[in-house]
Tab-separated table of N, CA and C in Angstrom:
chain	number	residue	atom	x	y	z
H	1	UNK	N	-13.439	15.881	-21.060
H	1	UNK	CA	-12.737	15.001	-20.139
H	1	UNK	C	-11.241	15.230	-20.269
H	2	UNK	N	-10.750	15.543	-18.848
H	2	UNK	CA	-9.141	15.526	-19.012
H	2	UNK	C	-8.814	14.088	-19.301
H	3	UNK	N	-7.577	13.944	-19.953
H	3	UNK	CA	-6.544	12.699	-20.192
H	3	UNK	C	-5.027	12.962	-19.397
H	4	UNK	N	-4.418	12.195	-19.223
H	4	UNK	CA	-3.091	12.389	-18.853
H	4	UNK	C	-2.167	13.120	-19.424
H	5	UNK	N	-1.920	13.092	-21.057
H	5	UNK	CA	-1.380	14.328	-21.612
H	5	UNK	C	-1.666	15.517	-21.541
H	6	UNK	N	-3.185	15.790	-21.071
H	6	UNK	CA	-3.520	17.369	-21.031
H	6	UNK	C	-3.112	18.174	-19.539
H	7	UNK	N	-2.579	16.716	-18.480
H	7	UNK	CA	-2.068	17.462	-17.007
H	7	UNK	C	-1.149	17.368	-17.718
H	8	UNK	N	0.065	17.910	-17.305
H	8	UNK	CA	1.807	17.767	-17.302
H	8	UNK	C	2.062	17.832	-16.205
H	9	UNK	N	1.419	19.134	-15.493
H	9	UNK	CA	1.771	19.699	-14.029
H	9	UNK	C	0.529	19.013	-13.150
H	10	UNK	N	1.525	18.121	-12.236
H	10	UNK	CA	0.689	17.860	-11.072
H	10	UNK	C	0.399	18.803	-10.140
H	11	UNK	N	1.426	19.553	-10.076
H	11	UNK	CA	1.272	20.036	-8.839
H	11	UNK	C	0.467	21.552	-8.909
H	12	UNK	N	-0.101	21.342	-9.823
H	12	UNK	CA	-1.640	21.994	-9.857
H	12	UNK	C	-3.165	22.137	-9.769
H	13	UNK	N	-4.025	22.385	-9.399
H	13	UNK	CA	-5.340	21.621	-10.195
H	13	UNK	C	-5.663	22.387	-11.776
H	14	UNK	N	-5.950	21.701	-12.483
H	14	UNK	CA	-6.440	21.984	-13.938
H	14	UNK	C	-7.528	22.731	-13.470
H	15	UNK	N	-7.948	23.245	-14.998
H	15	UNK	CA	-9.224	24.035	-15.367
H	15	UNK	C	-10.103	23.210	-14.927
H	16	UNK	N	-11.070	23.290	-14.228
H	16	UNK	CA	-12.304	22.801	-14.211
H	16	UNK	C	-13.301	23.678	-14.656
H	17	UNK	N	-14.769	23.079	-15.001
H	17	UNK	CA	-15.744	23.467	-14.791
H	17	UNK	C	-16.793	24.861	-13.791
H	18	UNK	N	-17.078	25.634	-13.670
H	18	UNK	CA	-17.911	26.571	-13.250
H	18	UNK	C	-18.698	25.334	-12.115
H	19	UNK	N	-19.035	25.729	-11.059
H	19	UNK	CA	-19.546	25.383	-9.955
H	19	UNK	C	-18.796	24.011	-9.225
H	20	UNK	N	-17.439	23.849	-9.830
H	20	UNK	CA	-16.493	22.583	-9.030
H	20	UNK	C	-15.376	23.219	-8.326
H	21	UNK	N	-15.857	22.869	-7.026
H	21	UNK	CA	-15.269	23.940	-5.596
H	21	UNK	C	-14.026	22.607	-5.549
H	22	UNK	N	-12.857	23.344	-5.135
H	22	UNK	CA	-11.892	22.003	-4.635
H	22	UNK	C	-10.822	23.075	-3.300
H	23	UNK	N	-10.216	22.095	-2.506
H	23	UNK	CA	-9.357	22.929	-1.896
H	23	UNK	C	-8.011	23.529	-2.260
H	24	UNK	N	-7.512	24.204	-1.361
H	24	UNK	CA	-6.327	24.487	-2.224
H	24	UNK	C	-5.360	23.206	-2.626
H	25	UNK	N	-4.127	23.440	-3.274
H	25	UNK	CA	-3.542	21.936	-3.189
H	25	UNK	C	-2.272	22.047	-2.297
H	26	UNK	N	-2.360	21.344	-1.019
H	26	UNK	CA	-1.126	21.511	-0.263
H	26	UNK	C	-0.535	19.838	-0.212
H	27	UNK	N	0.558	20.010	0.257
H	27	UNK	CA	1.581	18.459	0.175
H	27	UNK	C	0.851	17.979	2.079
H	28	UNK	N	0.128	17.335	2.052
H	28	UNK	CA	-0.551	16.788	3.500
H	28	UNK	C	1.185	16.568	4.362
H	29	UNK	N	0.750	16.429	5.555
H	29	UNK	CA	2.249	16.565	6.360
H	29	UNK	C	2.376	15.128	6.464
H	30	UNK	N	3.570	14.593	6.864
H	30	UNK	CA	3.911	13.325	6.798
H	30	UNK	C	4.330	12.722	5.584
H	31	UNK	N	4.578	13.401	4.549
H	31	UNK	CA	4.320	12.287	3.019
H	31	UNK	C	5.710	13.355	2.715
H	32	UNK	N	6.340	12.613	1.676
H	32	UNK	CA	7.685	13.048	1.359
H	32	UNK	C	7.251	13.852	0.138
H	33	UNK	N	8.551	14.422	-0.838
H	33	UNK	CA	8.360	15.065	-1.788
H	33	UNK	C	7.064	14.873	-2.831
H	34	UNK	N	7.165	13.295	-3.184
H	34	UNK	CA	6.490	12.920	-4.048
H	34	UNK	C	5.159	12.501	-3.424
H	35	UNK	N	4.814	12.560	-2.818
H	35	UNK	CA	3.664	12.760	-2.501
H	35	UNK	C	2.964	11.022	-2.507
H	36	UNK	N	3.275	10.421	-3.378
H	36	UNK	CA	3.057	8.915	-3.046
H	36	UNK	C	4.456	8.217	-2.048
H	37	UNK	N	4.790	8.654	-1.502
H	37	UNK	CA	5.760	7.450	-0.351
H	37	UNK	C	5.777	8.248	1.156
H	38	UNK	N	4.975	7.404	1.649
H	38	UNK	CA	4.579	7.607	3.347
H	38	UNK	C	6.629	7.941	3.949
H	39	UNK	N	6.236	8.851	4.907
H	39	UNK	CA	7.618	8.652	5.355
H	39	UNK	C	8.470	7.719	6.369
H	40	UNK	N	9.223	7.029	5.889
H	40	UNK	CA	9.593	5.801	6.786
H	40	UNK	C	9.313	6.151	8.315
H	41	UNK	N	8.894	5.146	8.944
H	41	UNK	CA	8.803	5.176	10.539
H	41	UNK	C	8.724	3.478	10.594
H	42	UNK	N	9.315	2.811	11.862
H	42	UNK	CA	8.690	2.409	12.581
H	42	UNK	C	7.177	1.723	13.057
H	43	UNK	N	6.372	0.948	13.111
H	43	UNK	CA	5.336	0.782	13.659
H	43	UNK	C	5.228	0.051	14.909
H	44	UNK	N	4.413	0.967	15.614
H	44	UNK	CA	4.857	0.482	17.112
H	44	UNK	C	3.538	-0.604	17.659
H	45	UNK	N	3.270	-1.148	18.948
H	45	UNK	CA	2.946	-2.576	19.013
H	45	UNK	C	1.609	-2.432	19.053
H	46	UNK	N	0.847	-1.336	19.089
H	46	UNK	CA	-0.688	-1.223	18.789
H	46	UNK	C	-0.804	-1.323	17.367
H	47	UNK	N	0.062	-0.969	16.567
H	47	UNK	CA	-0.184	-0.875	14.761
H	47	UNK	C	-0.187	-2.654	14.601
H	48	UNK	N	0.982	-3.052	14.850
H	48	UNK	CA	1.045	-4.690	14.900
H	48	UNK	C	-0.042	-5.205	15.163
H	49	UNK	N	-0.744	-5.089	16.223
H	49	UNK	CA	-1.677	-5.790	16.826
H	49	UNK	C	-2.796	-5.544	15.657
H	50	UNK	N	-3.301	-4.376	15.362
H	50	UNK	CA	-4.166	-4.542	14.560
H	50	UNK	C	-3.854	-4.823	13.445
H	51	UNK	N	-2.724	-4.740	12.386
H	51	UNK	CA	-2.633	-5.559	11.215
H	51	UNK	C	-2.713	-6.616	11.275
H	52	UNK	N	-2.368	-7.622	12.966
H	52	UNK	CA	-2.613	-8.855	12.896
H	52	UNK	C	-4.270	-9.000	12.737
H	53	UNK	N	-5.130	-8.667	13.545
H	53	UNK	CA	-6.397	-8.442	13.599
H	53	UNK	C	-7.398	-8.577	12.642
H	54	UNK	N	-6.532	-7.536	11.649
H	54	UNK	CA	-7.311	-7.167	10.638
H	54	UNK	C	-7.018	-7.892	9.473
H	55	UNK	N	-5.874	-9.033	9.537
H	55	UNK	CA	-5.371	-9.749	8.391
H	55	UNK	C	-6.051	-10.892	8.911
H	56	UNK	N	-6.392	-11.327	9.653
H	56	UNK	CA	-6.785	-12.871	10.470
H	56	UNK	C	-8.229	-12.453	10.228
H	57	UNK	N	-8.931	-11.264	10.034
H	57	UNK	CA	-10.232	-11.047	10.016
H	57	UNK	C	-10.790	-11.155	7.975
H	58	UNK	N	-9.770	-10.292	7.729
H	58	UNK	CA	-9.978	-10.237	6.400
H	58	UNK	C	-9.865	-11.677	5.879
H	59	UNK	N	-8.486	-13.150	6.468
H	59	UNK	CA	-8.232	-14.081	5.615
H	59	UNK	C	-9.557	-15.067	5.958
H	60	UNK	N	-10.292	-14.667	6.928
H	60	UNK	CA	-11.701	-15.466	6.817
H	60	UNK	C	-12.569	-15.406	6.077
H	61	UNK	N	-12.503	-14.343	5.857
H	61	UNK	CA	-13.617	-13.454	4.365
H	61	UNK	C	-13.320	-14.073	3.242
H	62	UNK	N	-11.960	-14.060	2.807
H	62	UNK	CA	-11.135	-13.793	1.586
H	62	UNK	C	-11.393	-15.557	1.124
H	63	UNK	N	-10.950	-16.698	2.349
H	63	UNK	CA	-11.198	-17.937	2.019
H	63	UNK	C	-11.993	-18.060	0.740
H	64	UNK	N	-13.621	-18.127	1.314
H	64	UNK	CA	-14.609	-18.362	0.406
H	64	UNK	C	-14.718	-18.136	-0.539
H	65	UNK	N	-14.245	-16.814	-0.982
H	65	UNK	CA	-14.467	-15.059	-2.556
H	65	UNK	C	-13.536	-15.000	-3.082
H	66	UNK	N	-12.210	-15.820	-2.451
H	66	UNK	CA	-11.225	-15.670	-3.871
H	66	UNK	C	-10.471	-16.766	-4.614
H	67	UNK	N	-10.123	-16.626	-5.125
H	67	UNK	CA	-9.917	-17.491	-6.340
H	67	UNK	C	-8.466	-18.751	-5.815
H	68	UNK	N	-7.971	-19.819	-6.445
H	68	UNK	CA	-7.278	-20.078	-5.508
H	68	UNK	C	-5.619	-19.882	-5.594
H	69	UNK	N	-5.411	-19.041	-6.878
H	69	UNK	CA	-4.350	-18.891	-7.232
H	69	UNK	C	-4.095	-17.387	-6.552
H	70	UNK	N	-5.306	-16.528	-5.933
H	70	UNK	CA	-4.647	-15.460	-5.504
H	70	UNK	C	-4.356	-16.146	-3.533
H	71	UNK	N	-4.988	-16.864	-2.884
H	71	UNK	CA	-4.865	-17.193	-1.794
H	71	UNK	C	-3.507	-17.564	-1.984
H	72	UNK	N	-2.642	-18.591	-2.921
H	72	UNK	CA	-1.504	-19.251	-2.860
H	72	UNK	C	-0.425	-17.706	-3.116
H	73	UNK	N	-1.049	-17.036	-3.896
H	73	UNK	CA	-0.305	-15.785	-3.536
H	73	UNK	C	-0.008	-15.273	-2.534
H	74	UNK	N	-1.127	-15.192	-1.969
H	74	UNK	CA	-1.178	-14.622	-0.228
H	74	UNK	C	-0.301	-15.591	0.650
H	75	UNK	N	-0.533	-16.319	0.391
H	75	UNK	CA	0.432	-17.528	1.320
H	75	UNK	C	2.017	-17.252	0.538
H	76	UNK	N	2.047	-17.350	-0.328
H	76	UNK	CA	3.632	-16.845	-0.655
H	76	UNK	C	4.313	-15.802	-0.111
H	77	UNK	N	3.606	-14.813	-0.276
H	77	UNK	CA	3.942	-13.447	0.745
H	77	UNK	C	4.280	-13.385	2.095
H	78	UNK	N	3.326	-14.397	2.436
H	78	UNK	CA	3.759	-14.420	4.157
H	78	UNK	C	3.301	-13.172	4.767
H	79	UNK	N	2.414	-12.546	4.355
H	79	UNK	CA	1.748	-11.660	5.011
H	79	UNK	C	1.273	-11.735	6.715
H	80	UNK	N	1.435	-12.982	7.032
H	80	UNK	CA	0.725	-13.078	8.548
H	80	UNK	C	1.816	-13.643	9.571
H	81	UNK	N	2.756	-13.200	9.269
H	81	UNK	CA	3.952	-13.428	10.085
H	81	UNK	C	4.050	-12.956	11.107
H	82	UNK	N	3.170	-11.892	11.250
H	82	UNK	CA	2.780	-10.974	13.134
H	82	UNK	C	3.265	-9.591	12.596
H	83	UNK	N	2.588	-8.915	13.278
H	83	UNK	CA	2.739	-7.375	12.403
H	83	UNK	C	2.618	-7.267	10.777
H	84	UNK	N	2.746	-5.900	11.254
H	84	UNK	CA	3.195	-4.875	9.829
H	84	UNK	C	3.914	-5.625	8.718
H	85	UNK	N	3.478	-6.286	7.602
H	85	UNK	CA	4.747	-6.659	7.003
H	85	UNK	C	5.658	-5.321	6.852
H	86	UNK	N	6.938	-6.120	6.265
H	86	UNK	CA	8.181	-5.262	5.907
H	86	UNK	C	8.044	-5.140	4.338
H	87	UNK	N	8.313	-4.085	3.303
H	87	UNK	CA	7.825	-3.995	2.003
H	87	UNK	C	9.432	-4.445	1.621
H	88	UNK	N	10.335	-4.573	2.322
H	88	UNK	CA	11.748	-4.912	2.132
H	88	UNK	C	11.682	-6.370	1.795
H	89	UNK	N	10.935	-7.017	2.982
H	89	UNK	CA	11.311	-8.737	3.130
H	89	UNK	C	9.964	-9.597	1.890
H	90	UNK	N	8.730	-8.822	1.790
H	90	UNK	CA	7.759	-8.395	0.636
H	90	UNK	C	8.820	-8.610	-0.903
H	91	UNK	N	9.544	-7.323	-1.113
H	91	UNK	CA	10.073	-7.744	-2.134
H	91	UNK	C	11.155	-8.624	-2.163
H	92	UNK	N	12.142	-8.705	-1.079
H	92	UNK	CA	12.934	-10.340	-1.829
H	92	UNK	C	12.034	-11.347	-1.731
H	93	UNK	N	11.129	-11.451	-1.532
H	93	UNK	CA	9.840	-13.151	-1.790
H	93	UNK	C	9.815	-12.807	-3.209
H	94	UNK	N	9.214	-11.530	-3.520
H	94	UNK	CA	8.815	-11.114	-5.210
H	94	UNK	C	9.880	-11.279	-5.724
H	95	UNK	N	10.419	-10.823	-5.597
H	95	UNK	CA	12.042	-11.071	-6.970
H	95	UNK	C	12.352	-12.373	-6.893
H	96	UNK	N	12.016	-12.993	-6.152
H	96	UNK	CA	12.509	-14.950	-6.443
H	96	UNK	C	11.334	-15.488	-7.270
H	97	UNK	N	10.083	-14.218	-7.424
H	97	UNK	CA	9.274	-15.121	-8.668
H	97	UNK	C	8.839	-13.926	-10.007
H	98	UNK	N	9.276	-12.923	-9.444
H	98	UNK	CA	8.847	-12.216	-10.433
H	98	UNK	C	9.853	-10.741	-10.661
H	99	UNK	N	9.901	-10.179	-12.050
H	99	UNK	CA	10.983	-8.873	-11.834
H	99	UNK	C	9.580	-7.727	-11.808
H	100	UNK	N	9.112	-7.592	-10.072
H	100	UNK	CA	8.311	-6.543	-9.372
H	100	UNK	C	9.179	-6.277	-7.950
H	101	UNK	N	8.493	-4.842	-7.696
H	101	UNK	CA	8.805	-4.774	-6.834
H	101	UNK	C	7.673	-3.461	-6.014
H	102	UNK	N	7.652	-3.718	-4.606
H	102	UNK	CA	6.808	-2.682	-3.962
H	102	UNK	C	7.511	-1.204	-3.099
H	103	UNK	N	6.654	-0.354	-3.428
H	103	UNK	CA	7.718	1.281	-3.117
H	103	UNK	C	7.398	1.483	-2.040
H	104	UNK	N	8.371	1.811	-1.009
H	104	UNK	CA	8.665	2.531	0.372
H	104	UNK	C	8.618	1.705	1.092
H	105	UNK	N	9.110	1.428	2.527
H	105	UNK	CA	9.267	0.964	3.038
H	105	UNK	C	9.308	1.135	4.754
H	106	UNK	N	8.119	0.824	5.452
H	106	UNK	CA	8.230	1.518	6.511
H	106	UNK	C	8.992	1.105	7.584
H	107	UNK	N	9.988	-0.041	7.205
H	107	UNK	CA	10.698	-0.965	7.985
H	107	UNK	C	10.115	-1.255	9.449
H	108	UNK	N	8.412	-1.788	8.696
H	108	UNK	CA	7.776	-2.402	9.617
H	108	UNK	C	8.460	-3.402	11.129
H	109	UNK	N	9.145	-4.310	10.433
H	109	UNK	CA	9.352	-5.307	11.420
H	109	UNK	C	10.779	-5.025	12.503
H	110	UNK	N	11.511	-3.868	11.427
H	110	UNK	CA	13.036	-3.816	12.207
H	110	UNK	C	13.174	-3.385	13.337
């Protein structure tokens, strides 16, 4: 079993095993250097519509199955403000309760 000290280099695939096929490793288009941060855009009024959709669909589910300190979370966030949240307006809510913060920012709402 690999561990994290035995990659160094991501931007490789390791030794594997005899009969483990993988593709090559390319950087997918759209994604910046690092490979975890989407590249800022915009979301335009069909994306809105369905994050509303899909947040008003999910917070019916979520009622019943979760606990009630993560719902008061959810309600802190303000996640259902209409659209895309903003990961900008996301973290000043977080920094007034906690030293977190969330990466990239697609400046959903601006």
């Amino acid at each position: 079993m690999l561990t994290a000290p035995d990659i160094a280099d991501y931007s490789q695939i390791p030794p594997l095993p005899s009969g483990v096929c993988v593709a090559p490793l390319q950087r997918p288009a759209g994604l910046v250097d690092d490979w975890l941060e989407p590249v800022r855009r915009k979301c335009g009024s069909a994306e809105h519509r369905i994050w509303d959709e899909l947040f008003a669909r999910q917070m019916k589910l979520v009622q019943s199955r979760a606990c009630s300190e993560f719902l008061r979370g959810l309600e802190r966030l303000d996640l259902n403000r209409g659209g895309v949240p903003s990961l900008v307006a996301i973290n000043a809510r977080l920094a007034r309760r906690a030293p977190v913060a969330l990466r990239g920012d697609a400046q959903a709402r601006a």
